[in-house]
XYZ file of C-alpha atoms in Angstrom:
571
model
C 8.566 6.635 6.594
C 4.724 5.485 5.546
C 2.949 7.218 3.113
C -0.207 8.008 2.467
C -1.505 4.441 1.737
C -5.247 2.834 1.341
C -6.614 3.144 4.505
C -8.707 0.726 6.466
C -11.496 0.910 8.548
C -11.069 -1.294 11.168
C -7.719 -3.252 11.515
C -4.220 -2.201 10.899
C -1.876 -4.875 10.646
C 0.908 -4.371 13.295
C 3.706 -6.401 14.284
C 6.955 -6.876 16.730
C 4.830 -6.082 19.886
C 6.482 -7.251 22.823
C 4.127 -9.866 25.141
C 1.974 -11.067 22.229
C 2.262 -15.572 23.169
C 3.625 -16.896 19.882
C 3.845 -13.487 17.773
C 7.440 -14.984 16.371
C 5.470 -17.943 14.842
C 2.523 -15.211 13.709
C 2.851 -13.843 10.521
C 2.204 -9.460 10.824
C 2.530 -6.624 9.410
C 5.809 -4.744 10.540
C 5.403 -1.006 11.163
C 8.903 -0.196 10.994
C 8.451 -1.510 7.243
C 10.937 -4.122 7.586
C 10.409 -8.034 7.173
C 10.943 -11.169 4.970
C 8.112 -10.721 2.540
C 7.453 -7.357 0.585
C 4.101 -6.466 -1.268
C 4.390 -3.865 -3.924
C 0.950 -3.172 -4.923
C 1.361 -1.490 -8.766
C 3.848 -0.968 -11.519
C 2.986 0.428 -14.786
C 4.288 1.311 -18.007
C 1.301 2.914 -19.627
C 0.535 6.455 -20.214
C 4.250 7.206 -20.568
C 5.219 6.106 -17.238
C 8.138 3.987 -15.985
C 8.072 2.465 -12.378
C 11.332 2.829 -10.947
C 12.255 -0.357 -7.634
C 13.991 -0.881 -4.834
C 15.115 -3.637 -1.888
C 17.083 -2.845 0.586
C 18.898 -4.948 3.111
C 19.316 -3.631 6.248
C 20.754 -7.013 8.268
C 24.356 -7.897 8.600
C 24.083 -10.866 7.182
C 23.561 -11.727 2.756
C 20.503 -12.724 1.732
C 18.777 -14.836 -0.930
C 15.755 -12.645 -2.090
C 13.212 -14.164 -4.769
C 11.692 -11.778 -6.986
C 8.407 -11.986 -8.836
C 6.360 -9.577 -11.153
C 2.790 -10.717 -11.923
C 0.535 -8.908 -14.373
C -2.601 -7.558 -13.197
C -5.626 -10.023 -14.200
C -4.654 -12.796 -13.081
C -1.337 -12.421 -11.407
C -0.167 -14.569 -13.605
C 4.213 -14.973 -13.346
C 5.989 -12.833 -15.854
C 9.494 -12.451 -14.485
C 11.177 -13.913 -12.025
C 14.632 -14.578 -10.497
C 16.577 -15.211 -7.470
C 18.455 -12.386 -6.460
C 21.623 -12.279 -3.924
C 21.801 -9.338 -1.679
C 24.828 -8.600 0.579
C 25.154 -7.112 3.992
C 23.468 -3.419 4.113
C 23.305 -3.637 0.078
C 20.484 -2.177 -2.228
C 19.577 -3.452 -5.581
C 17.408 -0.850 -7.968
C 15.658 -1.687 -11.168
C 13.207 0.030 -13.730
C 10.131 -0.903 -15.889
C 9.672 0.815 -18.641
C 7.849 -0.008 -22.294
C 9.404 -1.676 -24.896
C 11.542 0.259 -27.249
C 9.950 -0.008 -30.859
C 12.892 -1.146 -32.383
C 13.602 -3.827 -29.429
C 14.706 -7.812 -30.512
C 14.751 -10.125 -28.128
C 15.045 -13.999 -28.762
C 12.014 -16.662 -27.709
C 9.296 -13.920 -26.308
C 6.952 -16.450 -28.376
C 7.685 -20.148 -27.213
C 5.979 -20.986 -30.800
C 8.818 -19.167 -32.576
C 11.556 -20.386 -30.695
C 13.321 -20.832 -34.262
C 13.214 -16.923 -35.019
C 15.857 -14.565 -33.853
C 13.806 -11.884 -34.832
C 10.489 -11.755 -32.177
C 9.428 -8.108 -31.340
C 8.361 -8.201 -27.524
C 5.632 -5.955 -26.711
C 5.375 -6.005 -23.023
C 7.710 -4.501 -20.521
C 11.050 -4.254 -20.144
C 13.302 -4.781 -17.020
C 16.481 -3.228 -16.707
C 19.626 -3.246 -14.355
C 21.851 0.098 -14.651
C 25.237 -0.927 -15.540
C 26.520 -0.248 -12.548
C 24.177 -2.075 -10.806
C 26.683 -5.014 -9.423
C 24.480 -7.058 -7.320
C 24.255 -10.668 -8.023
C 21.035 -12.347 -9.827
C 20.418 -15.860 -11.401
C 20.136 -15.994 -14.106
C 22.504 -12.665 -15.061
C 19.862 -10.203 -16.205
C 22.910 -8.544 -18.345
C 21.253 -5.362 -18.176
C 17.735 -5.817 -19.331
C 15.081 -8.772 -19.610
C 11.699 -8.534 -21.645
C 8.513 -9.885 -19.513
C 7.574 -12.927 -20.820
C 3.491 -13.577 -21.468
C 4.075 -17.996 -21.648
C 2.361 -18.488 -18.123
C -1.263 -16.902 -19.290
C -0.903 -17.330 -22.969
C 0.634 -21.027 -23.076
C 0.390 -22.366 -19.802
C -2.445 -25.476 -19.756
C -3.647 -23.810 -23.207
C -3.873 -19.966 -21.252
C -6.380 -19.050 -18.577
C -8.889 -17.732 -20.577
C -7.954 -13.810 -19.516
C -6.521 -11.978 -22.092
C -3.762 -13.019 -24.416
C -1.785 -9.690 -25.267
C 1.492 -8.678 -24.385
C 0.287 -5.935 -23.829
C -1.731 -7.465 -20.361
C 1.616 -7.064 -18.961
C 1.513 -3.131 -18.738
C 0.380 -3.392 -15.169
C 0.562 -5.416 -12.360
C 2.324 -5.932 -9.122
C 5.066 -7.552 -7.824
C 6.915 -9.165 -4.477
C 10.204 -10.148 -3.206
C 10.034 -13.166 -0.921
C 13.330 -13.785 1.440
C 14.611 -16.962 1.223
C 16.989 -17.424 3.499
C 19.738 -16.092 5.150
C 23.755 -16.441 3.437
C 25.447 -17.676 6.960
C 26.967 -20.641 8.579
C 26.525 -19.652 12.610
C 28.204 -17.260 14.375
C 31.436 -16.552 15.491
C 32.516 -16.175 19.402
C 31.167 -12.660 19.329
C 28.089 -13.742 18.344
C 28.722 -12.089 14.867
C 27.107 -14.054 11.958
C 29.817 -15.845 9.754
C 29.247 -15.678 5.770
C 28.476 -19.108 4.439
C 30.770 -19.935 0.632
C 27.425 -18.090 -0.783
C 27.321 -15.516 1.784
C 31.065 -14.733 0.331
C 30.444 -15.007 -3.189
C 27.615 -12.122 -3.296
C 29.589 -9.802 -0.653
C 31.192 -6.876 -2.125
C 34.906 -5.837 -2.081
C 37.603 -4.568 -3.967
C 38.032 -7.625 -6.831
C 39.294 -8.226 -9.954
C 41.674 -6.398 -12.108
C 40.951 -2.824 -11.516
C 39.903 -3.926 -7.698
C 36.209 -2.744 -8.444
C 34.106 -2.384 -5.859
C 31.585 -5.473 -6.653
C 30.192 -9.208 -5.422
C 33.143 -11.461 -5.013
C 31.671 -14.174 -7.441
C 28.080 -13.693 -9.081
C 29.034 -16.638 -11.437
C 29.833 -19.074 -8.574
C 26.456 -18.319 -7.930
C 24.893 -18.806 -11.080
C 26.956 -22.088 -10.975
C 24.959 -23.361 -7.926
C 21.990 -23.755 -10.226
C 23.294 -25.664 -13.103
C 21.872 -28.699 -14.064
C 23.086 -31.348 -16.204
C 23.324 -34.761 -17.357
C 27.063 -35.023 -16.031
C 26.777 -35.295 -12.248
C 30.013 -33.807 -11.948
C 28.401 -30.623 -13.486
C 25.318 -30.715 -11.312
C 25.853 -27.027 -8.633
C 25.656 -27.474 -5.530
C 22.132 -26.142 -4.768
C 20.534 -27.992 -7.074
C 21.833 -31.228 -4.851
C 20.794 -29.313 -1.907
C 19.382 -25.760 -2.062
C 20.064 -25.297 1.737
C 23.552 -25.435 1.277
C 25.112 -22.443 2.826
C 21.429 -20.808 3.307
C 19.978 -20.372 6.658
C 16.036 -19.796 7.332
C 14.847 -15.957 6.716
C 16.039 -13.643 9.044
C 13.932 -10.596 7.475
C 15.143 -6.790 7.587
C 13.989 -5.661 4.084
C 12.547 -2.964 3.245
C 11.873 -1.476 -0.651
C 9.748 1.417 -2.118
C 8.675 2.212 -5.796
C 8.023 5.168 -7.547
C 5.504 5.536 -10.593
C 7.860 8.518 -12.931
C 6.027 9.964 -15.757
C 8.987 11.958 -17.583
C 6.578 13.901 -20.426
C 3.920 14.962 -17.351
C 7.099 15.753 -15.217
C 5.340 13.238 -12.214
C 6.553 10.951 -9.780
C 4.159 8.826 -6.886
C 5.813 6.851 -4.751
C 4.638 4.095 -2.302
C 6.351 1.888 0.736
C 5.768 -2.056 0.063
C 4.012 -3.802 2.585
C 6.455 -5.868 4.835
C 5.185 -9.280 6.555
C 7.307 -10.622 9.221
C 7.255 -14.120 11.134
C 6.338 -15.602 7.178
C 8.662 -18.399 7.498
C 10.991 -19.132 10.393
C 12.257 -22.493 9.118
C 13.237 -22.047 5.534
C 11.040 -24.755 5.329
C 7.627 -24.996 3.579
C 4.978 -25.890 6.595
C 4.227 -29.501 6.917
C 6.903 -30.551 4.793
C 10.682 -32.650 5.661
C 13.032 -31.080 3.528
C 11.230 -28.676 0.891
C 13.312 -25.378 1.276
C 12.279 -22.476 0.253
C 15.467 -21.786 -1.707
C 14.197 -22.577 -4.814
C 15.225 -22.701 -8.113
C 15.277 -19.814 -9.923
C 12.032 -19.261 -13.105
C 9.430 -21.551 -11.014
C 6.619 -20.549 -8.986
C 8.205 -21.240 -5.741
C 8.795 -19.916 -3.410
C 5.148 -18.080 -3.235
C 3.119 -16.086 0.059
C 1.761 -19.731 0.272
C 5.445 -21.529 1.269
C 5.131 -19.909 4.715
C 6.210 -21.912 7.876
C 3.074 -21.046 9.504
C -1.022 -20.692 9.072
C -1.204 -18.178 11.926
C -1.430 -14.397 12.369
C -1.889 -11.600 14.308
C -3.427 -7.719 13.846
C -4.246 -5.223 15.830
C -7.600 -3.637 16.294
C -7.813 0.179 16.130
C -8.779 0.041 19.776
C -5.175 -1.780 20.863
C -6.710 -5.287 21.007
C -4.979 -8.401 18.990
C -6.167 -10.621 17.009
C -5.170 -13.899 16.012
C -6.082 -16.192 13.609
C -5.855 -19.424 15.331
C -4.442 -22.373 12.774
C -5.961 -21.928 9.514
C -5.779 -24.401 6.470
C -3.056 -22.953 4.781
C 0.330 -20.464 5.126
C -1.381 -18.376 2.394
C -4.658 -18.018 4.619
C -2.107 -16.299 7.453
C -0.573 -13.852 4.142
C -4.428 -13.165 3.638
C -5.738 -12.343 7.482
C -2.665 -9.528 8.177
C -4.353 -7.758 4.428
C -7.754 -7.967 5.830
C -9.879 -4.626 5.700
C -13.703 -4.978 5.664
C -13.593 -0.628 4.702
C -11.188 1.398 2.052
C -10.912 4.853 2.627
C -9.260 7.794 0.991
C -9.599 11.598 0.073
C -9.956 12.198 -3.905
C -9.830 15.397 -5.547
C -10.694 16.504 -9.063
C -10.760 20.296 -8.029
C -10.584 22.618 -11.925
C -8.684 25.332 -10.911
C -5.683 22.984 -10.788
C -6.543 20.446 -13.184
C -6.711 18.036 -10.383
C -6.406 14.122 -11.448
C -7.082 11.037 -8.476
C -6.743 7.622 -8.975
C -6.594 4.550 -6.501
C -4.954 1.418 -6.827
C -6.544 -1.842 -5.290
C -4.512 -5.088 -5.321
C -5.099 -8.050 -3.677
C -2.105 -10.119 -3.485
C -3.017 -13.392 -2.068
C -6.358 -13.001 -4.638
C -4.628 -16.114 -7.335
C -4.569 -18.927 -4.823
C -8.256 -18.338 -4.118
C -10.035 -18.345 -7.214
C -8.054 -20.231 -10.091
C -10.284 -23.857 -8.543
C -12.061 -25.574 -10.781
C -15.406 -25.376 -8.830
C -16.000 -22.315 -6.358
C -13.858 -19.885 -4.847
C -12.472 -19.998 -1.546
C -13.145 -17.737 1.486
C -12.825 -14.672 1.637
C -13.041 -14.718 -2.017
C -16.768 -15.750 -4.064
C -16.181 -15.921 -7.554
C -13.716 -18.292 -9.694
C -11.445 -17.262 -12.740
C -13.506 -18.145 -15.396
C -15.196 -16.768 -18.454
C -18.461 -14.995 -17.910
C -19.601 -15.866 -21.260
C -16.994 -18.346 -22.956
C -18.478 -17.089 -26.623
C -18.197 -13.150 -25.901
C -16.446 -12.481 -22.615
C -12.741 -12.488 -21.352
C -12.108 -14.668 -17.914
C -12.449 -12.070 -14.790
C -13.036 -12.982 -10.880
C -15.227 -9.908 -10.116
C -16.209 -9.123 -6.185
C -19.243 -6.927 -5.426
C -17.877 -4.234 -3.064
C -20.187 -0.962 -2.362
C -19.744 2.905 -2.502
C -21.020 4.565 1.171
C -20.540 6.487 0.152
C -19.153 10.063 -1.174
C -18.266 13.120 0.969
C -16.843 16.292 -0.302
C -14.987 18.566 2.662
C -17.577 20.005 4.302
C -18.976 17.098 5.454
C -21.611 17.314 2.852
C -22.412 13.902 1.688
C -25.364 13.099 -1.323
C -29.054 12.922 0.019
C -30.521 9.914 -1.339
C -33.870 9.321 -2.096
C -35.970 7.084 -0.281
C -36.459 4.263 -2.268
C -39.346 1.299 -2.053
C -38.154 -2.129 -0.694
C -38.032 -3.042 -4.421
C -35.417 -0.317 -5.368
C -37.734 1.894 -6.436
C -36.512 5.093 -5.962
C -39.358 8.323 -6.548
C -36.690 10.545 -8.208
C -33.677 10.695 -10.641
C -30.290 10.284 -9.465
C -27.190 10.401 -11.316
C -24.950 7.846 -12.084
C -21.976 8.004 -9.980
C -20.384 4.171 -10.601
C -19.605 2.781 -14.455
C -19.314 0.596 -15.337
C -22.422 -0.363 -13.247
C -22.093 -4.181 -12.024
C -23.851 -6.034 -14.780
C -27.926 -6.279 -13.327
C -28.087 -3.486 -11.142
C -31.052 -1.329 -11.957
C -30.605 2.693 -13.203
C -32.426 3.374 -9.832
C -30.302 1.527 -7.450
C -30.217 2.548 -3.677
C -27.546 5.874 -4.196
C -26.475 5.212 -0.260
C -25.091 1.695 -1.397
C -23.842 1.548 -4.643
C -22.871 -1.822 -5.707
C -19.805 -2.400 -8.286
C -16.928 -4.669 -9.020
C -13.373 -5.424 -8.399
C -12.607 -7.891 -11.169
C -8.981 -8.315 -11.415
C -5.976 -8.896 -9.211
C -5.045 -5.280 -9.707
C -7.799 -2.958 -10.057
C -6.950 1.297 -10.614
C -9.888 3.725 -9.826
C -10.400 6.537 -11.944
C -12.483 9.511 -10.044
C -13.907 12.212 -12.260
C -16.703 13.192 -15.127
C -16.902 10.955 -18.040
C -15.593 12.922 -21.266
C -18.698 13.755 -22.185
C -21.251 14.970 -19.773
C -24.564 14.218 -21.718
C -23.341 10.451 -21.713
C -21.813 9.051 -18.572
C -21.071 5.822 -20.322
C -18.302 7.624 -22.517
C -15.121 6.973 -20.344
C -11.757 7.861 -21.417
C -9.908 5.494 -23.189
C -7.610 5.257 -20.420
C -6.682 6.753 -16.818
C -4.871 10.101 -16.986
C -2.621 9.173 -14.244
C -1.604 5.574 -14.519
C -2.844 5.109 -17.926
C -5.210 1.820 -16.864
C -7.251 1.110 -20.927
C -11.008 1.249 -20.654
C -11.428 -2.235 -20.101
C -9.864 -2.162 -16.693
C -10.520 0.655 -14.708
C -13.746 1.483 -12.849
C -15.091 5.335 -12.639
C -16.704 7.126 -9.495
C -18.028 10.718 -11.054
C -17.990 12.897 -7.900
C -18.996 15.459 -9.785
C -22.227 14.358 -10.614
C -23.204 14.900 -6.995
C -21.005 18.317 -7.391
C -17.943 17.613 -5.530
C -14.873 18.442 -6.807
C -12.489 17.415 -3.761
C -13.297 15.069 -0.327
C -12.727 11.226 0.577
C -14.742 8.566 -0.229
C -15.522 4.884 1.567
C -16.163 1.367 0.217
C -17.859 -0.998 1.720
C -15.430 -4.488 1.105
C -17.444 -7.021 3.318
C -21.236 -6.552 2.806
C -23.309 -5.395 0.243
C -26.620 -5.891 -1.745
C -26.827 -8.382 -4.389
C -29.852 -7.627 -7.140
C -32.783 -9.746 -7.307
C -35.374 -9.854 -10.051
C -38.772 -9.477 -8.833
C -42.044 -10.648 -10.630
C -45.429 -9.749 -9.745
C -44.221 -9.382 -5.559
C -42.304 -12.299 -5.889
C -38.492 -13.710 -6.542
C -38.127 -14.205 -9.925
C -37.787 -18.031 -11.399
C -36.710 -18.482 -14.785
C -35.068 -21.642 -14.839
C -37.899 -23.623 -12.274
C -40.255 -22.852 -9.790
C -43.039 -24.378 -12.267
C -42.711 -28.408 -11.884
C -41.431 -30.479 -14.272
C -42.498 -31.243 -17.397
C -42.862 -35.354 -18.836
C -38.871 -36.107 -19.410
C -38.840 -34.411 -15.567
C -36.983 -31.063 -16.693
C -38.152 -28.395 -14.459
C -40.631 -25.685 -16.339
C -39.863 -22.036 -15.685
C -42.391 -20.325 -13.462
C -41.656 -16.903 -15.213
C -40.069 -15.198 -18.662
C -38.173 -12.146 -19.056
C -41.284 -10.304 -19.531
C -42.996 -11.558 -16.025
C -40.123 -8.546 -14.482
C -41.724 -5.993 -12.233
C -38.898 -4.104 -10.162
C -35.680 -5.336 -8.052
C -35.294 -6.004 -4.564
C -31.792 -6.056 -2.844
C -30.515 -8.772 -0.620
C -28.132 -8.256 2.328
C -24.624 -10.300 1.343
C -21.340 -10.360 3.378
C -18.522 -12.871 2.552
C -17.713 -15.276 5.059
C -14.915 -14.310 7.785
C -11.266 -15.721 7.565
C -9.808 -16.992 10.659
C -10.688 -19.291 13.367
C -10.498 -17.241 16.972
C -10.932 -14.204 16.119
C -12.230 -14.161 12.271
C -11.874 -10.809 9.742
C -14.466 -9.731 7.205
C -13.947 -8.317 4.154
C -11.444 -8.818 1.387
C -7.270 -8.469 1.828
C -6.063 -5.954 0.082
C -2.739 -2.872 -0.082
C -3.028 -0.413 -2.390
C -2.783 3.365 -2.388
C -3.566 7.133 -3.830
C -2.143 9.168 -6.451
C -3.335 12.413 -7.453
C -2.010 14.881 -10.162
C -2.046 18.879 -10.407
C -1.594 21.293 -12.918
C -0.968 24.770 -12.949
């Protein structure tokens, strides 16, 4: 049941092999699509579409499932809750915009005293006869909320819109398991939880729904009076087992007005947590309260993984320094592949979606970023410039399907290259030279979620003139990076990108590396003296850059990453 998804070059996460030492304590990649932890790359409600959800549960036992949409630049929290799945149950959900004339209370924490708050981002909502329990009760539907980027430790320097909402991802993290043992079949035995979120005939017109949703909710309540105080808040691990996995969920990006739908599989991680336990910890479940952070892909049991190669042989991670690290090594790729097309005859359309879930617990330091990852959340220019964490990645390069690929120039070991060639990448990665190397084009992946338009600007004398937003998936300006195929003349193939090494620019002055800041002593008060000015420039020169591998036995290159294709025709 896969679909077409990203591609990588070299390693494939697999899991459930029989004879792999210690593969139950590994975290990996199930190919059946089942496990504890599921990735789903993208929603969207821009453009006119809605992104319609779904978790499954295929175990015979209930399950406590945490759920968690992040928006795309920083995958920053905007919704979360813990939802409570019975036996073979599925729970389905939609995002779509806002309705104009929407009110919902306290979607500005510095308004709390207004009844009347417009919220601007998306909206969640439940069908009515959706009866599976979640705490809180959504009641039907529940704005995303912008506090943690806008509010939390005075934002995070990204953008402060509702609006950054619009896109993002999302996961759904088992927590545990609803049982209390087995019986003496062997059969699992609902725990007082287990039987509260099981369905049946109940209540006064012996509707088919949970027993007890609100005995649920009442696990959670805290208060003052002790006698008040639920039961999981004195100990979440009441009635909850560790994760026994066996989810599986899908989503589906609907555009009614184009009369569209693109679906995707989520990515499902097994052998994430065996313990319901946090690693290294006495006594931190993983059942956790509902609208924190917790539990997150970095409250696994474990810091080891496992992959296979495309050649059969497995990899493993040895102990690494943290359960996120394990997340990361399974999402490794150090290549992205896929076929585009933007063919006339049929109005063709292709976009690709790059997300890189584990990307947040990397780069929000203080300092430097963390391997695999090189670059911090910060501003780029605190006066002019919104926070981004951009990663050089490379085009190599274009192919249409005929094999035909572009015939590059040969170009001087400064990057000087003897003829024109046109621009394929914009926006170009701030630095690179018009007359960059066209066999390795450098660019950047700046967000958490990144969509790919391919295609001709709007206007043809001016590659630089972009549409305002993606056809498809409606990514703004701002956020989206464009690969014209057709300046090379291809209107359908596949392309590659290069996600472990590339060429970072150097300035070069008069033969040598340029040196504005020293390189010319020190002056009297012993602040260095710049050995060149702006004008000293003579050309560029391109060094060789990989990021550092993840792992300690057998260590991946490249960046982790799921993601996938869409592509739109019209007759």
């Amino acid at each position: 049941m896969n679909r077409k998804n990203l591609t990588a070059a070299v390693l494939a996460g697999l899991a459930g092999v029989v004879g792999i030492a210690g593969s139950a304590q590994a975290v990996n990649i199930n190919p059946d699509g089942t496990g504890q932890v599921l990735l789903y790359p993208y929603y969207t409600t821009n453009g006119g579409n809605l992104t319609l959800l779904s978790v499954v549960n295929t175990s015979d036992n209930a399950k406590a499932v945490k759920v968690r949409f992040m928006e795309s630049e920083n995958s920053q929290e905007v919704l979360d809750f813990n939802l409570y799945m019975s036996a073979y149950d599925v729970w389905t959900a939609a995002i779509s915009a806002m309705p104009a004339d929407a009110e919902y209370d306290d979607c500005d924490p510095d308004l709390k005293d207004s009844t009347d708050i417009i919220c601007e981002g998306p909206l969640l909502t439940v069908a009515a006869d959706e009866t599976t329990c979640t705490v809180p009760m959504l009641n039907g539907a529940q704005p995303f909320l912008p506090f943690q980027y806008q509010y939390g430790t005075a934002g995070d320097g990204g953008s402060q819109s509702q609006a950054r909402m619009n896109e993002g991802h999302f996961e759904m993290i088992e927590m545990g398991a609803l049982t209390k043992g087995t019986d003496a079949s062997g059969n699992p035995i609902d725990s007082w939880a287990g039987v509260a979120a099981t369905h049946g005939e109940f209540g006064t017109g012996k509707a088919w729904q949970p027993k007890d949703c609100e005995k649920l909710v009442d696990a959670w309540v805290d208060s003052d009076d002790a006698a008040k105080v639920g039961d999981w808040i004195k100990q979440p691990t009441c009635g909850v087992e560790a994760p026994s996995g066996g989810l599986f969920g899908g989503a589906a990006i609907v555009n009614p007005m184009q009369g569209s739908m693109h679906t995707y599989d989520a990515i499902a991680l097994n052998g994430w947590n065996n313990t319901g336990f946090e690693q290294g910890t006495v006594g931190a479940s993983i059942h956790a309260v509902p609208g924190t952070v917790l539990p997150n892909l970095d409250s696994g049991s474990t810091s080891e993984a496992i992959v296979f190669s495309e050649e059969g042989e497995v990899y493993e991670s040895g102990m690494m320094d943290s359960a996120v690290d394990a997340v990361s090594y399974v999402l490794m790729h150090d290549t992205l592949m896929n076929e585009y097309t933007t063919e006339t005859g049929v109005a063709a359309e292709t976009e690709w979606v790059v997300t890189f879930p584990t990307k947040r617990f990397y780069v929000n330091g203080e300092t430097k970023a963390e391997d695999p990852f090189t670059v911090t959340w910060d501003e780029r220019d605190k006066n002019a410039t919104l926070a981004t964490a951009c990663e050089v990645v490379e085009l190599r390069t274009l192919w249409n399907r005929e094999e035909q690929t572009e015939q590059p120039p040969t170009c001087d070991d400064l990057g000087n290259c003897p003829e024109d060639y046109p621009p394929v990448v914009s926006p170009p990665r701030p630095g690179t030279p018009d007359d960059v190397d066209p066999a390795r084009i450098p660019f950047e992946l700046c967000y958490e979620t990144n969509v790919i338009r391919f295609g001709a600007a709007t206007d043809d004398s001016d590659a630089d003139i972009l549409p305002s937003a993606t056809e498809i998936l409606g990514t703004p300006k701002r956020l989206y990076t464009n690969i014209d195929n057709e300046a090379l003349g291809f209107h359908y193939g596949w392309a590659r990108l290069d996600m472990d090494d590339y060429q970072e620019a150097v300035a070069v002055c008069d033969g040598e590396d340029c040196n504005f800041t020293s390189g010319g002593g020190t002056d009297a008060s012993g602040n260095p003296i710049p050995k060149h000015d702006a004008d000293d420039q003579t050309g560029w020169r391109y060094i060789d850059q990989s990021r550092n591998p993840l792992g300690s036995d057998d260590a991946l290159n490249g960046l982790p990453f799921v993601g996938f294709a869409v592509s739109r025709f019209s007759n």
